[in-house]
Every structure is written in structure tokens, then in C-alpha cells.
Amino acid sequence: DAEITQSPRHKITETGRQVTLACHQTWNHNNMFWYRQDLGHGLRLIHYSYGVQDTNKGEVSDGYSVSRSNTEDLPLTLESAASSQTSVYFCASSGGRERREQYFGPGTRLTVT
Amino acid sequence: AQKITQTQPGMFVQEKEAVTLDCTYDTSDPSYGLFWYKQPSSGEMIFLIYQGSYDQQNATEGRYSLNFQKARKSANLVISASQLGDSAMYFCAMREVMDTGRRALTFGSGTRLQVQP
């Protein structure tokens, strides 16, 4: 069955370190998204991609970067982790169907100490 | 201004009763879509239902229906015959065109539903 996976599921890192969260989907979807979830804010869009070599900034992109070198993967990099980036991170993907609902990964809980 | 507003932080409902979760939205995109997602305590995001801005009929998926009132810019989720397993966080989301020209989702802050036996 097609799926979307995220790794690691839990990560503790120190302030100032570079961190990369992986997202891999086997749906063959063109569109991939990264969100962060914090209490009281729902999910907020960080970056998104509509295909290989295409990346776009979302609402809360400062301090994050992505690159899309193939269809299956969209890694999210925190260039210099800050305590404000402690959050749960969700990756999602969607295809070309009209409804285009997004399928979400299980999430990565990141703690920056 | 909030693009997606969910005014009910928490709701209680008795098992087997119906419940309505409110969602209002704001957009200038004529071709938008509205989604509801469920997030149980385990944390995964589960797609429930979708309504397109041009859809004439309200969407239904099993026990879920979307009360779409376009003029009022509301897209309320109705869950009929609530079950204990419906206890979860529910998010309303809107797909619209962004500054980049691409379409993406904006989420509301969510409503926590608790179903009581």
C-alpha cells in the first residue's frame, strides 16, 4: 500500500544545531507540504512543493528550508535550531485529483533544548 | 484577519446524538475548497470530507456531512449518531491560491470534541 513516512519520529537537539527531518511518500504525488503544529495554532504551513525543483515558502518559513530533488522526498532542514522551533512537524502529500485531499505522515516531535 | 475560524475550542456531545462543529472562512479566491480533518489522541491526521466552492450540493461521507453556506462563508461539520471513537480534535481547512500562485491549505485552530457515554 502507498504511504507517507516521516523520520525520525522523535528528536531532541540543541539550540544552534542543524536538523533535517525526512519525509518520504510512495503515492507518486507531485505535491508535498510541511506543517508545524503548536497548541492553539492548529497546523501552519512551512514550505511546500508542487514538483521536482519547485519549492515555495509558507506562512512560517523563517529558519526552515526544503529542497525537492525527486518526487518521493521532501526533507525539511532547520538551519540553526531554536527553542521556538520545538513543535510537532507533519509532512503531507496530495495528487492531481480534483479533490486533492492531503495525506499526512505520522508526524515528528522535535524538541530543541 | 483569520482565514479560517473555529470558534468552539471544546464541545461535548452524548453518544448517539448529532453534533455540529462550526467553521467560517474568508477568501477572495473564487475557486476554493474546504476540508475537515480529524486528529485523534494518537496524533495522526485523518481526512474526513471535502466541499468545493462550486459544488451545488452539500458533501456527505457516511456519518459526516458538511453544511456549506456559501453566502455566510461557513462550512460546518455535522456528525450524526456520535460514537465514543469520534472523540478527537477536528480541524477545518481551506485550500486557496497563495501569494506564490500555488494552492495550499490554511487550517483553523481546531475544536476538541468529547463524546460522553
CSV table of C-alpha atoms in Angstrom, one decimal:
chain,number,residue,atom,x,y,z
A,1,ASP,CA,0.0,0.0,0.0
A,2,ALA,CA,1.1,3.5,-0.7
A,3,GLU,CA,2.1,5.6,2.3
A,4,ILE,CA,3.9,8.6,3.6
A,5,THR,CA,6.5,8.2,6.3
A,6,GLN,CA,8.5,10.6,8.4
A,7,SER,CA,11.8,10.1,10.3
A,8,PRO,CA,12.7,10.4,13.0
A,9,ARG,CA,9.5,10.2,14.9
A,10,HIS,CA,11.1,11.9,17.9
A,11,LYS,CA,14.2,14.1,18.0
A,12,ILE,CA,15.9,16.1,20.7
A,13,THR,CA,18.5,18.6,19.6
A,14,GLU,CA,20.4,21.5,21.0
A,15,THR,CA,20.0,25.2,20.1
A,16,GLY,CA,22.1,26.1,17.1
A,17,ARG,CA,22.4,22.7,15.6
A,18,GLN,CA,21.3,21.9,12.0
A,19,VAL,CA,18.5,19.3,11.9
A,20,THR,CA,16.9,17.6,9.0
A,21,LEU,CA,13.5,15.9,9.1
A,22,ALA,CA,12.8,13.3,6.4
A,23,CYS,CA,9.6,12.8,4.5
A,24,HIS,CA,9.1,10.0,2.0
A,25,GLN,CA,5.9,9.2,0.1
A,26,THR,CA,5.1,6.3,-2.2
A,27,TRP,CA,1.9,7.8,-3.6
A,28,ASN,CA,3.8,9.3,-6.5
A,29,HIS,CA,2.2,12.6,-5.6
A,30,ASN,CA,3.5,15.8,-7.2
A,31,ASN,CA,2.6,18.0,-4.2
A,32,MET,CA,4.2,17.8,-0.8
A,33,PHE,CA,3.9,20.0,2.2
A,34,TRP,CA,5.4,20.7,5.6
A,35,TYR,CA,3.4,21.9,8.6
A,36,ARG,CA,4.1,22.6,12.2
A,37,GLN,CA,1.5,22.1,14.9
A,38,ASP,CA,1.6,24.0,18.1
A,39,LEU,CA,-1.1,24.3,20.8
A,40,GLY,CA,-3.7,27.0,19.9
A,41,HIS,CA,-2.4,27.4,16.3
A,42,GLY,CA,-3.6,24.3,14.5
A,43,LEU,CA,-1.3,23.5,11.6
A,44,ARG,CA,0.7,26.2,10.0
A,45,LEU,CA,2.3,25.8,6.6
A,46,ILE,CA,6.1,26.0,6.5
A,47,HIS,CA,7.1,25.1,2.9
A,48,TYR,CA,5.5,23.3,0.0
A,49,SER,CA,6.5,21.9,-3.3
A,50,TYR,CA,4.4,21.2,-6.5
A,51,GLY,CA,7.1,19.1,-8.2
A,52,VAL,CA,10.8,18.4,-8.5
A,53,GLN,CA,12.9,21.6,-8.2
A,54,ASP,CA,9.8,23.5,-7.2
A,55,THR,CA,9.6,24.9,-3.6
A,56,ASN,CA,7.5,27.7,-2.1
A,57,LYS,CA,7.5,29.5,1.3
A,58,GLY,CA,4.5,29.1,3.5
A,59,GLU,CA,3.3,31.2,6.4
A,60,VAL,CA,6.1,30.3,8.9
A,61,SER,CA,9.1,29.6,6.7
A,62,ASP,CA,11.8,31.6,8.5
A,63,GLY,CA,14.5,29.4,9.8
A,64,TYR,CA,13.5,26.4,7.6
A,65,SER,CA,14.5,25.3,4.1
A,66,VAL,CA,13.5,22.5,1.8
A,67,SER,CA,14.7,21.0,-1.5
A,68,ARG,CA,13.0,18.7,-3.9
A,69,SER,CA,15.3,16.5,-5.9
A,70,ASN,CA,12.9,13.7,-6.6
A,71,THR,CA,9.1,13.0,-6.5
A,72,GLU,CA,9.2,10.9,-3.3
A,73,ASP,CA,11.1,13.0,-0.8
A,74,LEU,CA,10.9,16.5,0.7
A,75,PRO,CA,13.4,16.9,3.6
A,76,LEU,CA,12.9,19.8,5.9
A,77,THR,CA,16.0,21.4,7.3
A,78,LEU,CA,16.3,23.7,10.3
A,79,GLU,CA,19.4,25.6,9.6
A,80,SER,CA,20.1,26.6,13.2
A,81,ALA,CA,17.6,25.1,15.6
A,82,ALA,CA,15.9,27.5,18.1
A,83,SER,CA,13.7,26.7,21.1
A,84,SER,CA,10.8,28.4,19.3
A,85,GLN,CA,11.0,25.5,16.8
A,86,THR,CA,10.1,22.9,19.3
A,87,SER,CA,6.9,21.5,17.8
A,88,VAL,CA,5.3,18.6,16.1
A,89,TYR,CA,6.1,18.6,12.4
A,90,PHE,CA,3.8,17.0,9.8
A,91,CYS,CA,4.6,16.2,6.2
A,92,ALA,CA,1.7,15.8,3.7
A,93,SER,CA,1.3,15.0,0.1
A,94,SER,CA,-1.5,15.3,-2.5
A,95,GLY,CA,-2.1,14.2,-6.0
A,96,GLY,CA,-3.7,15.7,-9.1
A,97,ARG,CA,-7.2,14.7,-8.5
A,98,GLU,CA,-9.8,17.4,-8.3
A,99,ARG,CA,-10.4,17.0,-4.6
A,100,ARG,CA,-6.7,16.9,-3.8
A,101,GLU,CA,-7.1,16.0,-0.2
A,102,GLN,CA,-3.7,15.8,1.6
A,103,TYR,CA,-2.5,12.6,3.1
A,104,PHE,CA,-0.5,13.2,6.2
A,105,GLY,CA,2.5,11.4,7.7
A,106,PRO,CA,2.6,10.3,11.3
A,107,GLY,CA,4.4,13.4,12.5
A,108,THR,CA,7.8,14.1,14.1
A,109,ARG,CA,8.1,15.5,17.6
A,110,LEU,CA,11.1,17.9,17.7
A,111,THR,CA,12.4,19.3,21.0
A,112,VAL,CA,15.1,22.0,20.9
A,113,THR,CA,16.8,22.4,24.2
B,1,ALA,CA,-7.7,38.6,9.8
B,2,GLN,CA,-8.2,34.9,10.4
B,3,LYS,CA,-8.8,33.0,7.2
B,4,ILE,CA,-10.3,30.0,9.0
B,5,THR,CA,-12.1,30.5,12.3
B,6,GLN,CA,-13.3,27.7,14.6
B,7,THR,CA,-15.0,29.4,17.5
B,8,GLN,CA,-15.5,26.3,19.6
B,9,PRO,CA,-12.4,25.3,21.4
B,10,GLY,CA,-14.2,22.4,23.0
B,11,MET,CA,-17.5,20.6,22.6
B,12,PHE,CA,-19.3,17.8,24.5
B,13,VAL,CA,-21.9,15.5,22.9
B,14,GLN,CA,-23.8,12.5,24.2
B,15,GLU,CA,-23.2,9.2,22.5
B,16,LYS,CA,-25.7,8.6,19.6
B,17,GLU,CA,-26.6,12.3,19.3
B,18,ALA,CA,-25.7,14.6,16.4
B,19,VAL,CA,-23.2,17.4,16.8
B,20,THR,CA,-22.2,20.4,14.7
B,21,LEU,CA,-18.7,21.8,14.6
B,22,ASP,CA,-18.5,25.4,13.3
B,23,CYS,CA,-16.2,26.8,10.7
B,24,THR,CA,-16.2,30.1,9.0
B,25,TYR,CA,-13.7,31.2,6.3
B,26,ASP,CA,-12.6,34.2,4.4
B,27,THR,CA,-11.1,34.2,0.9
B,28,SER,CA,-11.2,36.2,-2.3
B,29,ASP,CA,-10.3,33.1,-4.4
B,30,PRO,CA,-13.4,32.1,-6.3
B,31,SER,CA,-12.2,28.5,-6.7
B,32,TYR,CA,-11.5,27.3,-3.1
B,33,GLY,CA,-12.0,24.1,-1.3
B,34,LEU,CA,-12.9,23.3,2.2
B,35,PHE,CA,-11.8,20.2,4.2
B,36,TRP,CA,-12.3,18.7,7.5
B,37,TYR,CA,-9.7,16.6,9.3
B,38,LYS,CA,-9.8,14.5,12.4
B,39,GLN,CA,-6.9,14.2,14.8
B,40,PRO,CA,-7.4,11.5,17.5
B,41,SER,CA,-5.2,11.4,20.6
B,42,SER,CA,-2.7,9.2,18.7
B,43,GLY,CA,-1.8,12.2,16.6
B,44,GLU,CA,-2.5,11.2,13.0
B,45,MET,CA,-4.4,13.5,10.7
B,46,ILE,CA,-7.4,11.8,9.0
B,47,PHE,CA,-9.2,13.3,6.1
B,48,LEU,CA,-13.0,13.3,6.6
B,49,ILE,CA,-14.8,15.3,4.0
B,50,TYR,CA,-14.3,17.9,1.2
B,51,GLN,CA,-16.5,20.6,-0.3
B,52,GLY,CA,-15.6,22.6,-3.4
B,53,SER,CA,-16.7,26.2,-3.8
B,54,TYR,CA,-18.6,25.4,-6.9
B,55,ASP,CA,-20.3,22.2,-5.6
B,56,GLN,CA,-24.0,22.7,-5.6
B,57,GLN,CA,-24.8,20.0,-3.0
B,58,ASN,CA,-23.5,19.6,0.5
B,59,ALA,CA,-20.9,16.9,0.8
B,60,THR,CA,-21.6,13.8,2.7
B,61,GLU,CA,-19.4,10.9,3.7
B,62,GLY,CA,-21.1,8.3,5.9
B,63,ARG,CA,-22.0,9.9,9.2
B,64,TYR,CA,-20.2,13.1,8.2
B,65,SER,CA,-21.9,15.9,6.3
B,66,LEU,CA,-20.8,19.4,5.5
B,67,ASN,CA,-23.3,22.2,5.9
B,68,PHE,CA,-22.0,24.6,3.3
B,69,GLN,CA,-23.5,28.1,3.3
B,70,LYS,CA,-21.5,30.0,0.8
B,71,ALA,CA,-23.1,33.4,1.3
B,72,ARG,CA,-22.4,33.2,5.0
B,73,LYS,CA,-18.9,31.7,4.3
B,74,SER,CA,-19.5,28.9,6.7
B,75,ALA,CA,-18.7,25.2,6.3
B,76,ASN,CA,-19.9,23.4,9.4
B,77,LEU,CA,-19.2,19.7,10.0
B,78,VAL,CA,-22.2,17.6,11.2
B,79,ILE,CA,-21.5,14.3,12.8
B,80,SER,CA,-24.6,12.2,13.1
B,81,ALA,CA,-25.0,9.4,15.7
B,82,SER,CA,-21.9,10.2,17.6
B,83,GLN,CA,-19.7,7.4,18.8
B,84,LEU,CA,-17.1,7.2,21.5
B,85,GLY,CA,-14.4,6.9,18.8
B,86,ASP,CA,-15.4,10.3,17.5
B,87,SER,CA,-13.7,11.9,20.5
B,88,ALA,CA,-10.8,13.8,18.8
B,89,MET,CA,-9.6,17.2,17.6
B,90,TYR,CA,-11.3,18.4,14.4
B,91,PHE,CA,-9.7,20.8,12.0
B,92,CYS,CA,-11.3,22.8,9.3
B,93,ALA,CA,-9.1,23.8,6.4
B,94,MET,CA,-9.4,25.8,3.3
B,95,ARG,CA,-7.4,25.4,0.0
B,96,GLU,CA,-6.9,28.7,-1.8
B,97,VAL,CA,-4.4,30.3,-4.0
B,98,MET,CA,-1.4,31.7,-2.2
B,99,ASP,CA,0.9,34.7,-2.9
B,100,THR,CA,3.1,32.2,-4.8
B,101,GLY,CA,0.2,31.5,-7.2
B,102,ARG,CA,0.1,27.9,-5.9
B,103,ARG,CA,-2.7,26.5,-3.9
B,104,ALA,CA,-2.2,25.3,-0.3
B,105,LEU,CA,-4.2,24.7,2.8
B,106,THR,CA,-4.8,27.0,5.7
B,107,PHE,CA,-6.0,25.4,8.9
B,108,GLY,CA,-8.2,26.6,11.7
B,109,SER,CA,-7.2,26.2,15.4
B,110,GLY,CA,-9.4,23.2,15.9
B,111,THR,CA,-12.3,22.0,18.1
B,112,ARG,CA,-11.8,19.3,20.6
B,113,LEU,CA,-14.9,17.0,20.6
B,114,GLN,CA,-15.6,14.7,23.6
B,115,VAL,CA,-18.3,12.1,23.2
B,116,GLN,CA,-19.8,11.1,26.5
B,117,PRO,CA,-21.4,7.7,27.1
